[in-house]
Amino acid sequence: MPAFDLPPTELTRHRPLPDEPDDFDAFWRDTLAGPPPGGPLLSAHPVETGLRLTRTWDVTFRGFAGDPVRAWFSRPAGLDGPLPAVVEYAGYGRGRGLPHERLTWVAAGYAHLLMDNRGQGDQYGCGGDTPDPHAGAPGGPGPAVRGLLDPHDHHYRRLITDAVRAVEAARALPGVDAGRVAAVGNSQGGGLALAVAGLVPDLAAVLVSAPLLCGIRRALDLTDAGPYGEIAAYLSVHRGAESAAYRTLSYLEGVSFARRACAPAHFGVGLRDTVCPPSGAYAAFNRYGERSDAEPRKEIHAYPFNGHEHGDAVHVRRQLAWLAEVAGAA
């Protein structure tokens, strides 16, 4: 697929103001009001994985409305002191899978919490274990369109809340340095990490690649791929629902979260990405931290001939070096 979005010189200057409702902050303040009763953690049980150099726990924490959300928590075996932690969010349609699937951050010396995606896990990978008991509002079958007509009902209101609670859960786990917790994600996970950065003011770092939910309205005009295509398909049937849908999506816009973030940030983007168009990532990057008291450290790495995979393992190598410098390892 050839490059289809803005030219690179325009991407570096792309700073559109998001379609941001006046009550954006109040909406999320009310959604996240108060800590979960009883604390963030419900349970943490050690599991046998067959990996001699990694210790893993099956974690359940309180997410949106106190719902139980599953996660894998892993850390390097033999390192007992408080470790910096990475909270990772999975991509669209994925669940937490199996605990041995994602070992990069553990091998680098970090504690690692991988959050399950409620109501997802049936499209890729090895599945998930967290249902979504609030998925009955009008909308299509895919997560991107569940509850599309009202921001209070939308799937991503619940999933973003889970993502914030995952940081609280990580900080409550033994052997985690609560002052050095980073949010990490790719695609949908990148959108979640960016939302967390805008809602949790004391993150140590955020690492975002190919983020979903950034520049949503422009993305809907550019691509029918992936989650954006699900939204377009829904609106092609439910003619006249555009205003309600756009209003809902404005509360989920990643550029709005990016404006409010203050943690050091590392971005990655493929300039031929037709799933999450690169103009969305650049809009979030270029406006990142603009509402914080001091300009945060940030950098972006573009891969001109890559699509949604962006820099893949090359980019992960850059992430590892950058996070070691920003947050430190064990």
Short mmCIF file of C-alpha atoms in Angstrom, two decimals:
data_model
loop_
_atom_site.label_atom_id
_atom_site.label_comp_id
_atom_site.label_asym_id
_atom_site.label_seq_id
_atom_site.Cartn_x
_atom_site.Cartn_y
_atom_site.Cartn_z
CA MET A 1 0.00 0.00 0.00
CA PRO A 2 1.56 3.33 -1.02
CA ALA A 3 1.60 6.30 1.31
CA PHE A 4 -1.92 7.73 1.31
CA ASP A 5 -2.08 10.25 4.15
CA LEU A 6 -0.39 13.65 4.46
CA PRO A 7 3.19 14.09 3.19
CA PRO A 8 5.87 13.83 5.90
CA THR A 9 6.54 17.57 5.92
CA GLU A 10 2.86 18.22 6.60
CA LEU A 11 2.62 15.49 9.21
CA THR A 12 5.29 17.18 11.32
CA ARG A 13 3.13 20.33 11.36
CA HIS A 14 -0.25 18.59 11.69
CA ARG A 15 -1.85 20.09 14.81
CA PRO A 16 -5.63 20.01 14.40
CA LEU A 17 -7.68 20.95 17.42
CA PRO A 18 -9.70 17.89 18.41
CA ASP A 19 -13.45 17.82 18.25
CA GLU A 20 -13.54 18.20 22.02
CA PRO A 21 -16.77 18.58 24.03
CA ASP A 22 -16.90 21.24 26.73
CA ASP A 23 -17.51 18.64 29.42
CA PHE A 24 -14.68 16.29 28.37
CA ASP A 25 -12.84 16.67 31.68
CA ALA A 26 -16.02 16.44 33.75
CA PHE A 27 -17.07 13.30 31.87
CA TRP A 28 -13.86 11.49 32.71
CA ARG A 29 -13.65 12.92 36.22
CA ASP A 30 -17.12 11.57 36.94
CA THR A 31 -16.34 8.23 35.27
CA LEU A 32 -13.23 7.72 37.40
CA ALA A 33 -14.58 9.30 40.59
CA GLY A 34 -13.30 7.63 43.73
CA PRO A 35 -11.02 4.63 44.15
CA PRO A 36 -12.59 1.19 43.75
CA PRO A 37 -14.16 0.10 47.07
CA GLY A 38 -11.92 -2.46 48.70
CA GLY A 39 -8.82 -1.39 46.77
CA PRO A 40 -7.77 -2.16 43.21
CA LEU A 41 -6.84 -5.83 43.60
CA LEU A 42 -9.22 -8.75 43.90
CA SER A 43 -6.71 -11.58 43.70
CA ALA A 44 -3.22 -12.57 42.56
CA HIS A 45 -2.35 -16.27 42.29
CA PRO A 46 1.01 -17.67 41.15
CA VAL A 47 0.83 -19.88 38.06
CA GLU A 48 3.21 -22.44 36.64
CA THR A 49 4.31 -21.51 33.12
CA GLY A 50 7.32 -23.76 32.58
CA LEU A 51 9.56 -20.69 32.39
CA ARG A 52 12.48 -20.90 34.81
CA LEU A 53 13.55 -17.28 34.54
CA THR A 54 10.10 -15.69 34.92
CA ARG A 55 7.57 -15.72 37.75
CA THR A 56 3.93 -15.12 36.81
CA TRP A 57 0.70 -14.44 38.67
CA ASP A 58 -2.89 -14.61 37.45
CA VAL A 59 -4.26 -11.26 38.60
CA THR A 60 -7.82 -10.03 38.88
CA PHE A 61 -8.43 -6.34 39.58
CA ARG A 62 -11.44 -4.06 39.84
CA GLY A 63 -12.17 -2.24 36.60
CA PHE A 64 -15.11 -0.16 35.42
CA ALA A 65 -18.04 -0.39 37.89
CA GLY A 66 -15.92 -2.73 40.00
CA ASP A 67 -16.11 -5.45 37.35
CA PRO A 68 -13.39 -8.12 37.65
CA VAL A 69 -10.71 -7.70 34.97
CA ARG A 70 -8.04 -10.32 34.39
CA ALA A 71 -4.35 -9.70 33.79
CA TRP A 72 -1.02 -11.50 33.77
CA PHE A 73 1.62 -10.12 36.12
CA SER A 74 5.16 -11.30 35.49
CA ARG A 75 8.58 -10.39 36.81
CA PRO A 76 12.12 -11.72 36.45
CA ALA A 77 12.83 -14.64 38.76
CA GLY A 78 15.48 -13.88 41.38
CA LEU A 79 14.92 -10.10 41.45
CA ASP A 80 13.09 -9.42 44.70
CA GLY A 81 13.49 -5.67 45.13
CA PRO A 82 11.00 -3.07 43.90
CA LEU A 83 11.13 -2.97 40.10
CA PRO A 84 9.92 -0.38 37.61
CA ALA A 85 6.77 -1.67 35.97
CA VAL A 86 5.30 -1.71 32.48
CA VAL A 87 1.52 -1.86 32.15
CA GLU A 88 0.75 -3.11 28.66
CA TYR A 89 -2.52 -2.93 26.73
CA ALA A 90 -3.37 -5.38 23.95
CA GLY A 91 -4.59 -4.65 20.44
CA TYR A 92 -8.11 -4.67 19.05
CA GLY A 93 -9.82 -8.04 19.21
CA ARG A 94 -7.10 -9.55 21.38
CA GLY A 95 -7.23 -10.78 24.93
CA ARG A 96 -4.41 -11.33 27.38
CA GLY A 97 -3.63 -14.67 25.73
CA LEU A 98 -1.13 -16.95 27.48
CA PRO A 99 1.47 -15.67 29.95
CA HIS A 100 4.50 -16.79 27.95
CA GLU A 101 3.51 -14.80 24.83
CA ARG A 102 4.88 -11.42 25.91
CA LEU A 103 8.22 -11.61 27.68
CA THR A 104 10.21 -8.70 26.24
CA TRP A 105 9.67 -6.32 29.15
CA VAL A 106 10.25 -9.02 31.76
CA ALA A 107 13.47 -10.08 30.05
CA ALA A 108 14.57 -6.44 30.17
CA GLY A 109 14.18 -6.39 33.96
CA TYR A 110 10.73 -4.86 34.42
CA ALA A 111 7.69 -6.04 36.28
CA HIS A 112 4.99 -6.45 33.64
CA LEU A 113 1.20 -6.32 33.89
CA LEU A 114 -0.68 -7.30 30.71
CA MET A 115 -4.34 -6.26 30.92
CA ASP A 116 -7.07 -8.37 29.37
CA ASN A 117 -9.52 -6.55 27.06
CA ARG A 118 -13.03 -6.95 28.40
CA GLY A 119 -15.42 -8.39 25.85
CA GLN A 120 -12.65 -8.98 23.31
CA GLY A 121 -10.17 -11.75 22.61
CA ASP A 122 -12.01 -13.65 19.88
CA GLN A 123 -10.28 -12.26 16.77
CA TYR A 124 -6.53 -12.77 17.28
CA GLY A 125 -4.03 -14.47 19.54
CA CYS A 126 -4.97 -16.99 22.22
CA GLY A 127 -8.14 -15.46 23.61
CA GLY A 128 -9.21 -13.53 26.68
CA ASP A 129 -10.89 -14.19 30.00
CA THR A 130 -12.84 -11.01 30.83
CA PRO A 131 -16.50 -10.60 29.83
CA ASP A 132 -18.17 -7.22 29.44
CA PRO A 133 -21.43 -7.32 31.40
CA HIS A 134 -22.45 -3.84 30.22
CA ALA A 135 -22.48 -4.49 26.47
CA GLY A 136 -26.23 -4.36 25.93
CA ALA A 137 -26.60 -0.79 24.63
CA PRO A 138 -27.53 -0.18 20.95
CA GLY A 139 -24.65 -0.58 18.54
CA GLY A 140 -22.98 -3.14 16.34
CA PRO A 141 -21.28 -6.38 17.35
CA GLY A 142 -17.70 -5.07 17.26
CA PRO A 143 -16.20 -3.27 20.28
CA ALA A 144 -15.76 -0.03 18.33
CA VAL A 145 -19.52 0.29 17.83
CA ARG A 146 -20.87 -1.11 21.10
CA GLY A 147 -22.87 1.73 22.65
CA LEU A 148 -21.92 4.11 19.83
CA LEU A 149 -24.94 6.38 20.29
CA ASP A 150 -24.17 7.50 23.86
CA PRO A 151 -20.73 8.16 25.40
CA HIS A 152 -21.90 6.73 28.74
CA ASP A 153 -22.68 3.40 27.05
CA HIS A 154 -19.66 3.03 24.79
CA HIS A 155 -17.32 0.07 25.14
CA TYR A 156 -14.26 2.32 25.26
CA ARG A 157 -15.52 4.23 28.28
CA ARG A 158 -15.35 0.96 30.15
CA LEU A 159 -12.09 -0.20 28.57
CA ILE A 160 -10.30 3.10 29.22
CA THR A 161 -11.47 2.97 32.83
CA ASP A 162 -10.09 -0.57 33.08
CA ALA A 163 -6.79 0.73 31.69
CA VAL A 164 -6.54 3.41 34.38
CA ARG A 165 -7.42 0.87 37.09
CA ALA A 166 -4.71 -1.44 35.72
CA VAL A 167 -2.09 1.17 36.68
CA GLU A 168 -3.56 1.31 40.18
CA ALA A 169 -3.48 -2.49 40.34
CA ALA A 170 0.16 -2.62 39.21
CA ARG A 171 1.14 -0.17 41.91
CA ALA A 172 -0.57 -2.33 44.53
CA LEU A 173 1.29 -5.51 43.55
CA PRO A 174 4.29 -6.58 45.65
CA GLY A 175 7.73 -5.74 44.38
CA VAL A 176 6.63 -2.84 42.16
CA ASP A 177 8.18 0.60 42.40
CA ALA A 178 4.94 2.62 42.34
CA GLY A 179 6.80 5.76 41.26
CA ARG A 180 8.16 4.13 38.09
CA VAL A 181 5.17 2.78 36.18
CA ALA A 182 4.97 3.15 32.39
CA ALA A 183 1.97 2.63 30.09
CA VAL A 184 2.70 0.81 26.83
CA GLY A 185 0.57 -0.23 23.87
CA ASN A 186 0.30 -0.73 20.14
CA SER A 187 -2.77 0.03 17.98
CA GLN A 188 -5.80 -0.16 20.29
CA GLY A 189 -3.29 -0.65 23.09
CA GLY A 190 -1.55 2.54 22.00
CA GLY A 191 -4.82 4.43 22.17
CA LEU A 192 -5.42 3.07 25.66
CA ALA A 193 -1.91 3.97 26.82
CA LEU A 194 -2.38 7.50 25.50
CA ALA A 195 -5.72 7.81 27.31
CA VAL A 196 -4.06 6.64 30.51
CA ALA A 197 -1.34 9.24 30.04
CA GLY A 198 -4.01 11.93 29.88
CA LEU A 199 -5.88 10.63 32.92
CA VAL A 200 -3.07 9.54 35.27
CA PRO A 201 -0.87 12.53 36.07
CA ASP A 202 2.12 10.71 37.61
CA LEU A 203 3.11 8.09 35.07
CA ALA A 204 6.83 7.59 34.63
CA ALA A 205 6.51 7.24 30.85
CA VAL A 206 4.17 6.33 28.01
CA LEU A 207 5.14 4.38 24.89
CA VAL A 208 2.63 4.51 22.04
CA SER A 209 2.80 2.98 18.58
CA ALA A 210 0.27 3.05 15.71
CA PRO A 211 -2.38 4.41 18.10
CA LEU A 212 -6.07 3.82 17.50
CA LEU A 213 -8.60 6.55 18.44
CA CYS A 214 -6.40 9.45 17.31
CA GLY A 215 -7.81 11.85 14.75
CA ILE A 216 -10.97 9.74 14.68
CA ARG A 217 -13.07 11.85 12.31
CA ARG A 218 -10.25 12.19 9.78
CA ALA A 219 -9.56 8.45 10.03
CA LEU A 220 -13.21 7.71 9.23
CA ASP A 221 -12.80 9.77 6.04
CA LEU A 222 -9.57 8.01 5.06
CA THR A 223 -10.00 4.30 5.72
CA ASP A 224 -12.51 1.49 5.91
CA ALA A 225 -9.98 -0.84 7.52
CA GLY A 226 -10.22 -2.28 11.00
CA PRO A 227 -12.27 -0.63 13.73
CA TYR A 228 -12.93 2.53 11.72
CA GLY A 229 -14.52 0.40 9.02
CA GLU A 230 -16.85 -1.09 11.63
CA ILE A 231 -18.01 2.40 12.56
CA ALA A 232 -18.53 3.35 8.91
CA ALA A 233 -20.45 0.12 8.28
CA TYR A 234 -22.73 0.82 11.23
CA LEU A 235 -23.43 4.35 10.02
CA SER A 236 -24.11 3.09 6.49
CA VAL A 237 -27.04 1.15 7.93
CA HIS A 238 -28.11 3.59 10.66
CA ARG A 239 -28.41 6.65 8.47
CA GLY A 240 -28.88 9.81 10.47
CA ALA A 241 -26.96 8.51 13.51
CA GLU A 242 -23.80 10.41 12.58
CA SER A 243 -24.26 13.28 15.03
CA ALA A 244 -24.79 10.98 17.99
CA ALA A 245 -21.84 8.80 16.94
CA TYR A 246 -19.49 11.74 16.48
CA ARG A 247 -20.50 13.12 19.86
CA THR A 248 -19.71 9.80 21.53
CA LEU A 249 -16.38 9.48 19.75
CA SER A 250 -15.36 12.99 20.81
CA TYR A 251 -15.08 11.75 24.41
CA LEU A 252 -12.67 9.03 23.26
CA GLU A 253 -10.40 11.15 21.07
CA GLY A 254 -6.74 10.37 21.71
CA VAL A 255 -5.59 13.88 20.78
CA SER A 256 -7.65 15.25 23.67
CA PHE A 257 -5.98 12.84 26.08
CA ALA A 258 -2.56 13.66 24.61
CA ARG A 259 -3.06 17.38 25.24
CA ARG A 260 -3.53 16.65 28.96
CA ALA A 261 -0.60 14.25 29.35
CA CYS A 262 2.64 15.16 31.06
CA ALA A 263 4.73 11.94 31.19
CA PRO A 264 7.72 11.51 28.88
CA ALA A 265 6.40 10.01 25.64
CA HIS A 266 7.77 7.78 22.90
CA PHE A 267 5.78 7.35 19.66
CA GLY A 268 6.11 5.07 16.67
CA VAL A 269 4.20 5.25 13.38
CA GLY A 270 4.21 3.65 9.94
CA LEU A 271 3.55 6.20 7.22
CA ARG A 272 1.65 3.59 5.12
CA ASP A 273 -0.65 2.57 7.94
CA THR A 274 -4.20 2.27 6.59
CA VAL A 275 -5.58 0.84 9.85
CA CYS A 276 -4.61 3.80 12.03
CA PRO A 277 -3.68 6.62 9.63
CA PRO A 278 -0.40 8.34 10.56
CA SER A 279 -2.00 11.80 10.70
CA GLY A 280 -3.76 10.69 13.89
CA ALA A 281 -0.51 9.70 15.59
CA TYR A 282 1.12 12.96 14.53
CA ALA A 283 -1.84 15.01 15.72
CA ALA A 284 -1.52 13.39 19.14
CA PHE A 285 2.27 13.76 19.18
CA ASN A 286 2.28 17.38 18.04
CA ARG A 287 -0.26 18.38 20.69
CA TYR A 288 1.10 16.08 23.36
CA GLY A 289 1.51 17.83 26.69
CA GLU A 290 0.32 21.24 25.53
CA ARG A 291 -1.94 21.63 28.57
CA SER A 292 0.68 20.54 31.10
CA ASP A 293 2.66 23.02 33.18
CA ALA A 294 5.97 22.12 31.55
CA GLU A 295 6.63 20.70 28.10
CA PRO A 296 7.25 16.97 28.53
CA ARG A 297 10.03 15.08 26.86
CA LYS A 298 8.75 13.39 23.70
CA GLU A 299 9.99 11.82 20.48
CA ILE A 300 8.46 10.09 17.49
CA HIS A 301 9.94 7.55 15.07
CA ALA A 302 8.41 7.24 11.61
CA TYR A 303 8.83 4.28 9.26
CA PRO A 304 8.09 5.54 5.72
CA PHE A 305 7.68 2.15 4.03
CA ASN A 306 5.78 0.37 6.79
CA GLY A 307 2.10 0.09 7.54
CA HIS A 308 0.38 -0.91 10.77
CA GLU A 309 3.39 -2.98 11.82
CA HIS A 310 5.43 0.28 11.90
CA GLY A 311 9.03 -0.44 13.02
CA ASP A 312 8.16 -3.81 14.59
CA ALA A 313 11.22 -5.31 16.38
CA VAL A 314 13.43 -2.38 15.34
CA HIS A 315 11.05 -0.05 17.12
CA VAL A 316 10.92 -2.28 20.21
CA ARG A 317 14.70 -2.02 20.42
CA ARG A 318 14.34 1.76 20.43
CA GLN A 319 11.64 1.54 23.10
CA LEU A 320 13.86 -0.58 25.34
CA ALA A 321 16.76 1.85 25.13
CA TRP A 322 14.54 4.87 25.69
CA LEU A 323 12.64 3.49 28.67
CA ALA A 324 15.86 2.33 30.35
CA GLU A 325 17.08 5.91 30.12
CA VAL A 326 13.81 7.51 31.25
CA ALA A 327 12.55 5.14 33.93
CA GLY A 328 15.53 2.91 34.59
CA ALA A 329 15.59 -0.87 34.86
CA ALA A 330 16.27 -3.13 37.80
#
